[in-house]
mmCIF file of C-alpha atoms and ligand atoms in Angstrom:
data_model
loop_
_atom_site.group_PDB
_atom_site.id
_atom_site.type_symbol
_atom_site.label_atom_id
_atom_site.label_comp_id
_atom_site.label_asym_id
_atom_site.label_seq_id
_atom_site.Cartn_x
_atom_site.Cartn_y
_atom_site.Cartn_z
ATOM 1 C CA MET A 1 -111.662 -19.865 89.011
ATOM 2 C CA GLY A 2 -114.455 -21.703 90.731
ATOM 3 C CA ASP A 3 -114.460 -22.847 94.173
ATOM 4 C CA GLU A 4 -114.972 -26.998 92.862
ATOM 5 C CA ILE A 5 -112.348 -26.647 90.403
ATOM 6 C CA ASN A 6 -109.552 -25.107 92.539
ATOM 7 C CA GLU A 7 -111.376 -27.398 95.945
ATOM 8 C CA TYR A 8 -110.529 -30.477 93.074
ATOM 9 C CA ILE A 9 -106.838 -29.406 91.784
ATOM 10 C CA ALA A 10 -105.788 -28.341 96.096
ATOM 11 C CA GLY A 11 -107.343 -31.765 97.083
ATOM 12 C CA LEU A 12 -105.166 -33.619 94.658
ATOM 13 C CA PHE A 13 -102.172 -31.649 93.901
ATOM 14 C CA ALA A 14 -101.928 -29.239 97.330
ATOM 15 C CA ARG A 15 -102.569 -30.961 100.495
ATOM 16 C CA GLU A 16 -100.743 -28.780 103.288
ATOM 17 C CA ASP A 17 -99.824 -31.364 105.737
ATOM 18 C CA GLU A 18 -99.983 -30.526 110.063
ATOM 19 C CA LEU A 19 -97.262 -28.142 110.285
ATOM 20 C CA LEU A 20 -98.841 -26.103 107.264
ATOM 21 C CA ARG A 21 -101.695 -26.177 109.132
ATOM 22 C CA GLU A 22 -100.906 -25.049 112.355
ATOM 23 C CA LEU A 23 -98.939 -22.175 110.631
ATOM 24 C CA ARG A 24 -102.123 -21.110 109.375
ATOM 25 C CA ASP A 25 -103.949 -21.715 112.336
ATOM 26 C CA GLU A 26 -101.544 -19.767 114.525
ATOM 27 C CA ALA A 27 -101.211 -17.098 112.317
ATOM 28 C CA GLU A 28 -104.882 -16.239 111.899
ATOM 29 C CA ARG A 29 -104.332 -15.930 115.907
ATOM 30 C CA ALA A 30 -101.620 -13.962 116.073
ATOM 31 C CA GLY A 31 -103.692 -11.502 114.094
ATOM 32 C CA LEU A 32 -101.970 -11.527 111.037
ATOM 33 C CA PRO A 33 -103.868 -11.180 107.744
ATOM 34 C CA ALA A 34 -105.300 -14.069 106.492
ATOM 35 C CA ILE A 35 -103.108 -13.187 103.334
ATOM 36 C CA SER A 36 -100.898 -16.647 102.575
ATOM 37 C CA VAL A 37 -101.130 -17.583 99.067
ATOM 38 C CA PRO A 38 -104.090 -20.684 98.761
ATOM 39 C CA PRO A 39 -101.741 -23.729 98.540
ATOM 40 C CA GLU A 40 -103.111 -24.283 94.788
ATOM 41 C CA THR A 41 -100.622 -21.195 94.553
ATOM 42 C CA ALA A 42 -98.191 -23.289 97.346
ATOM 43 C CA ARG A 43 -98.316 -25.766 94.609
ATOM 44 C CA PHE A 44 -97.327 -24.065 91.693
ATOM 45 C CA LEU A 45 -94.728 -22.034 93.181
ATOM 46 C CA GLN A 46 -93.048 -25.537 94.040
ATOM 47 C CA LEU A 47 -93.401 -26.679 90.423
ATOM 48 C CA LEU A 48 -91.585 -23.241 88.851
ATOM 49 C CA VAL A 49 -89.097 -23.263 91.876
ATOM 50 C CA ARG A 50 -88.305 -27.093 90.549
ATOM 51 C CA ALA A 51 -88.777 -26.582 86.743
ATOM 52 C CA ALA A 52 -85.759 -23.770 87.269
ATOM 53 C CA ASP A 53 -84.080 -25.648 89.427
ATOM 54 C CA ALA A 54 -83.805 -22.606 91.575
ATOM 55 C CA ARG A 55 -80.784 -22.798 93.925
ATOM 56 C CA ARG A 56 -81.986 -19.197 95.496
ATOM 57 C CA VAL A 57 -84.969 -17.210 95.519
ATOM 58 C CA LEU A 58 -85.591 -13.596 96.324
ATOM 59 C CA GLU A 59 -88.970 -13.671 98.119
ATOM 60 C CA VAL A 60 -90.700 -9.025 98.262
ATOM 61 C CA GLY A 61 -93.718 -9.985 101.219
ATOM 62 C CA THR A 62 -92.959 -12.776 103.948
ATOM 63 C CA LEU A 63 -95.915 -12.771 105.604
ATOM 64 C CA GLY A 64 -95.714 -15.639 107.818
ATOM 65 C CA GLY A 65 -93.631 -17.887 105.643
ATOM 66 C CA TYR A 66 -96.301 -19.848 103.967
ATOM 67 C CA SER A 67 -95.104 -19.377 100.600
ATOM 68 C CA ALA A 68 -91.177 -19.507 101.903
ATOM 69 C CA ILE A 69 -91.697 -22.312 103.605
ATOM 70 C CA TRP A 70 -93.287 -24.333 99.898
ATOM 71 C CA MET A 71 -90.926 -23.169 97.811
ATOM 72 C CA ALA A 72 -87.897 -23.898 100.673
ATOM 73 C CA ARG A 73 -89.016 -27.433 100.669
ATOM 74 C CA ALA A 74 -88.815 -28.072 96.866
ATOM 75 C CA MET A 75 -85.708 -26.777 96.861
ATOM 76 C CA GLU A 76 -82.574 -28.904 96.214
ATOM 77 C CA GLU A 77 -79.935 -29.283 99.828
ATOM 78 C CA GLY A 78 -77.713 -26.210 99.760
ATOM 79 C CA GLY A 79 -80.663 -23.953 98.149
ATOM 80 C CA SER A 80 -81.108 -20.665 99.331
ATOM 81 C CA ILE A 81 -84.616 -17.941 99.887
ATOM 82 C CA LEU A 82 -83.666 -14.433 100.516
ATOM 83 C CA SER A 83 -87.814 -13.015 101.637
ATOM 84 C CA LEU A 84 -88.180 -9.500 102.381
ATOM 85 C CA GLU A 85 -90.366 -8.070 104.763
ATOM 86 C CA ILE A 86 -91.547 -4.628 106.098
ATOM 87 C CA SER A 87 -93.548 -5.719 109.139
ATOM 88 C CA PRO A 88 -90.959 -6.426 112.076
ATOM 89 C CA GLU A 89 -94.079 -8.695 114.065
ATOM 90 C CA HIS A 90 -94.938 -10.195 110.440
ATOM 91 C CA ALA A 91 -91.056 -11.139 110.162
ATOM 92 C CA ALA A 92 -91.103 -12.136 113.509
ATOM 93 C CA PHE A 93 -93.899 -14.603 113.481
ATOM 94 C CA ALA A 94 -92.384 -15.953 110.094
ATOM 95 C CA ARG A 95 -88.822 -17.001 111.658
ATOM 96 C CA ARG A 96 -90.281 -18.742 114.074
ATOM 97 C CA CYS A 97 -92.360 -20.702 111.740
ATOM 98 C CA ILE A 98 -89.073 -21.001 109.811
ATOM 99 C CA GLU A 99 -87.560 -22.405 112.746
ATOM 100 C CA ARG A 100 -90.791 -25.101 113.431
ATOM 101 C CA ALA A 101 -90.528 -26.316 110.028
ATOM 102 C CA GLY A 102 -86.766 -26.863 110.251
ATOM 103 C CA LEU A 103 -85.688 -24.512 107.767
ATOM 104 C CA SER A 104 -84.122 -21.633 109.623
ATOM 105 C CA HIS A 105 -80.596 -22.614 107.621
ATOM 106 C CA ALA A 106 -82.641 -21.949 103.752
ATOM 107 C CA ILE A 107 -84.355 -18.759 104.706
ATOM 108 C CA GLU A 108 -83.514 -15.712 105.729
ATOM 109 C CA VAL A 109 -85.986 -12.909 106.310
ATOM 110 C CA ARG A 110 -84.896 -9.140 106.171
ATOM 111 C CA VAL A 111 -86.645 -6.505 107.751
ATOM 112 C CA GLY A 112 -87.373 -3.328 105.751
ATOM 113 C CA PRO A 113 -89.318 -1.613 103.090
ATOM 114 C CA ALA A 114 -88.680 -3.805 99.728
ATOM 115 C CA LEU A 115 -87.891 -0.611 97.901
ATOM 116 C CA GLN A 116 -84.984 0.422 100.453
ATOM 117 C CA GLN A 117 -83.727 -3.080 100.368
ATOM 118 C CA LEU A 118 -83.229 -3.707 96.542
ATOM 119 C CA PRO A 119 -80.707 -1.342 95.734
ATOM 120 C CA THR A 120 -78.940 -3.321 98.588
ATOM 121 C CA LEU A 121 -79.109 -6.347 96.930
ATOM 122 C CA ASP A 122 -77.181 -4.883 93.413
ATOM 123 C CA GLY A 123 -75.107 -7.069 91.464
ATOM 124 C CA GLU A 124 -76.442 -9.888 93.346
ATOM 125 C CA LYS A 125 -78.352 -13.193 91.179
ATOM 126 C CA PHE A 126 -81.266 -15.339 91.296
ATOM 127 C CA ASP A 127 -82.936 -17.938 89.749
ATOM 128 C CA ILE A 128 -86.714 -16.991 90.778
ATOM 129 C CA VAL A 129 -88.295 -13.219 92.232
ATOM 130 C CA PHE A 130 -91.218 -13.687 93.264
ATOM 131 C CA LEU A 131 -93.313 -10.672 94.418
ATOM 132 C CA ASP A 132 -95.983 -10.425 96.976
ATOM 133 C CA ALA A 133 -95.865 -7.588 98.915
ATOM 134 C CA ASP A 134 -97.853 -4.729 98.448
ATOM 135 C CA LYS A 135 -98.835 -3.278 94.929
ATOM 136 C CA GLU A 136 -98.499 0.005 93.882
ATOM 137 C CA PRO A 137 -94.531 -0.701 93.332
ATOM 138 C CA LEU A 138 -95.417 -3.407 91.581
ATOM 139 C CA PRO A 139 -93.632 -1.488 88.182
ATOM 140 C CA ALA A 140 -91.024 -1.091 89.961
ATOM 141 C CA TYR A 141 -90.589 -4.576 91.542
ATOM 142 C CA LEU A 142 -90.537 -6.074 88.100
ATOM 143 C CA ASP A 143 -87.722 -3.782 87.451
ATOM 144 C CA TRP A 144 -85.619 -3.987 90.173
ATOM 145 C CA ALA A 145 -86.425 -8.179 89.097
ATOM 146 C CA LEU A 146 -84.857 -7.578 85.884
ATOM 147 C CA ARG A 147 -81.569 -6.490 87.147
ATOM 148 C CA LEU A 148 -81.467 -9.630 89.705
ATOM 149 C CA LEU A 149 -82.390 -12.751 87.501
ATOM 150 C CA ARG A 150 -79.721 -14.632 85.875
ATOM 151 C CA PRO A 151 -79.927 -15.015 82.111
ATOM 152 C CA GLY A 152 -83.731 -17.823 81.978
ATOM 153 C CA GLY A 153 -84.651 -16.967 85.669
ATOM 154 C CA LEU A 154 -88.622 -16.354 86.874
ATOM 155 C CA VAL A 155 -90.502 -13.233 87.625
ATOM 156 C CA ILE A 156 -93.116 -14.477 89.591
ATOM 157 C CA ALA A 157 -95.901 -11.799 90.737
ATOM 158 C CA ASP A 158 -99.730 -13.265 92.803
ATOM 159 C CA ASN A 159 -102.277 -11.040 92.944
ATOM 160 C CA THR A 160 -102.391 -10.341 89.423
ATOM 161 C CA LEU A 161 -106.294 -10.829 88.610
ATOM 162 C CA ARG A 162 -107.054 -9.345 92.527
ATOM 163 C CA GLY A 163 -110.504 -11.600 91.953
ATOM 164 C CA GLY A 164 -110.985 -10.665 88.440
ATOM 165 C CA ARG A 165 -111.561 -6.922 89.142
ATOM 166 C CA VAL A 166 -107.813 -6.666 87.304
ATOM 167 C CA ALA A 167 -110.332 -7.492 84.062
ATOM 168 C CA ASP A 168 -112.579 -5.319 84.716
ATOM 169 C CA PRO A 169 -112.439 -2.095 82.916
ATOM 170 C CA THR A 170 -115.548 -0.903 84.958
ATOM 171 C CA GLU A 171 -113.016 -1.451 88.000
ATOM 172 C CA ASP A 172 -110.335 1.412 88.822
ATOM 173 C CA ASP A 173 -107.733 2.295 92.002
ATOM 174 C CA ALA A 174 -104.599 2.772 92.973
ATOM 175 C CA GLN A 175 -103.643 -0.828 92.938
ATOM 176 C CA LEU A 176 -105.589 -2.175 89.966
ATOM 177 C CA ARG A 177 -103.143 0.575 87.837
ATOM 178 C CA ALA A 178 -100.327 -0.734 89.152
ATOM 179 C CA ILE A 179 -101.103 -4.276 88.617
ATOM 180 C CA ARG A 180 -102.371 -3.518 85.103
ATOM 181 C CA GLU A 181 -99.400 -1.543 84.063
ATOM 182 C CA PHE A 182 -97.478 -4.835 85.163
ATOM 183 C CA ASN A 183 -99.051 -7.069 83.358
ATOM 184 C CA ARG A 184 -98.913 -5.135 80.475
ATOM 185 C CA LYS A 185 -95.043 -4.597 81.236
ATOM 186 C CA LEU A 186 -95.142 -8.589 81.899
ATOM 187 C CA ALA A 187 -96.932 -8.943 78.295
ATOM 188 C CA SER A 188 -95.060 -6.675 75.714
ATOM 189 C CA ASN A 189 -91.621 -6.265 77.188
ATOM 190 C CA PRO A 190 -89.153 -8.445 74.529
ATOM 191 C CA ARG A 191 -87.385 -10.057 76.853
ATOM 192 C CA ILE A 192 -90.045 -11.866 78.791
ATOM 193 C CA THR A 193 -92.142 -14.659 77.854
ATOM 194 C CA GLY A 194 -94.746 -13.847 80.750
ATOM 195 C CA LEU A 195 -98.121 -15.305 81.290
ATOM 196 C CA VAL A 196 -100.658 -14.698 83.810
ATOM 197 C CA VAL A 197 -101.730 -17.839 85.099
ATOM 198 C CA PRO A 198 -105.452 -17.642 86.855
ATOM 199 C CA ILE A 199 -104.558 -20.093 89.619
ATOM 200 C CA GLY A 200 -105.283 -18.635 93.694
ATOM 201 C CA ASP A 201 -105.712 -14.545 93.047
ATOM 202 C CA GLY A 202 -103.538 -14.762 89.715
ATOM 203 C CA VAL A 203 -99.997 -15.553 89.624
ATOM 204 C CA ALA A 204 -97.925 -13.520 86.688
ATOM 205 C CA VAL A 205 -95.599 -15.521 85.675
ATOM 206 C CA GLY A 206 -92.777 -14.673 83.142
ATOM 207 C CA VAL A 207 -88.901 -16.252 81.667
ATOM 208 C CA VAL A 208 -86.624 -13.398 81.503
ATOM 209 C CA GLN A 209 -84.122 -13.425 78.843
ATOM 210 C CA PRO A 210 -80.624 -11.324 78.487
HETATM 211 N N1 SAH B 1 -96.316 -14.357 100.505
HETATM 212 C C1 SAH B 1 -97.010 -14.466 101.980
HETATM 213 C C2 SAH B 1 -97.856 -13.555 101.898
HETATM 214 C C3 SAH B 1 -97.239 -11.989 101.973
HETATM 215 S S1 SAH B 1 -98.531 -10.855 102.578
HETATM 216 C C4 SAH B 1 -97.003 -15.898 101.988
HETATM 217 O O1 SAH B 1 -97.924 -16.167 100.850
HETATM 218 O O2 SAH B 1 -97.067 -16.113 102.778
HETATM 219 C C5 SAH B 1 -97.706 -9.432 101.995
HETATM 220 C C6 SAH B 1 -97.102 -9.163 102.975
HETATM 221 O O3 SAH B 1 -95.583 -8.158 102.352
HETATM 222 C C7 SAH B 1 -97.168 -8.518 104.712
HETATM 223 O O4 SAH B 1 -96.671 -9.078 105.096
HETATM 224 C C8 SAH B 1 -96.503 -6.946 104.418
HETATM 225 O O5 SAH B 1 -96.344 -6.687 105.376
HETATM 226 C C9 SAH B 1 -95.809 -6.981 103.092
HETATM 227 N N2 SAH B 1 -95.392 -5.731 102.661
HETATM 228 C C10 SAH B 1 -96.430 -4.517 102.513
HETATM 229 N N3 SAH B 1 -95.351 -3.781 101.862
HETATM 230 C C11 SAH B 1 -94.261 -4.245 101.903
HETATM 231 C C12 SAH B 1 -92.725 -3.762 101.683
HETATM 232 N N4 SAH B 1 -92.744 -2.435 101.264
HETATM 233 N N5 SAH B 1 -91.617 -3.989 101.581
HETATM 234 C C13 SAH B 1 -91.987 -4.821 102.282
HETATM 235 N N6 SAH B 1 -92.569 -5.990 102.364
HETATM 236 C C14 SAH B 1 -94.067 -5.681 102.677
HETATM 237 MG MG1 MG B 2 -100.477 -12.676 97.835
#
């Protein structure tokens, strides 16, 4: 979407407070990649957390904890987020930020490759599964989300448009192929009412029925 439109939406609905601005700056100084969700996407996550009355959220891809902090702030007391992260450095940074945000009781970060961690969660139920890690396993992550979501739960995925490259048939690489497959599955699975929303870098949302 155009920069002007994004700025208008973010300025109106998704202002960062002091803490979130500091976290963004510190993440940059610490050398973390600047790939947190933008504020308007974070606001959309909050809206979905509220709409689903989410008490338990599974996030795949913590980075510095930015999206987790936004989501946790929208949750009722007693709600919790489990966030999976492959990089011990990112996880350590995220834990410090989460502590500073006063949300250590609500957000747990677990270190390890998601495809190894997800099977250990089998049998647990989440209201939302938010996929924002590596893109090639997205179709496999979707299968896990279908297993781990309660009936009526939401699967959400970030970067499902990749600056428009996903929609450009002349563009092709392994990540784009995986994202396209994910989007196709979201569109065609009869259990899922889904849509890719062109906010931020493209946020896919699906409501999953049993
Ligand atoms: N959700 C975060 C951004 C996540 S960036 C936010 O908006 O604030 C993607 C993160 O996924 C990076 O920290 C990266 O280390 C992590 N990641 C990449 N591959 C992974 C994997 N296989 N399992 C778990 N985490 C992974
Ligand atoms: Mg992302």
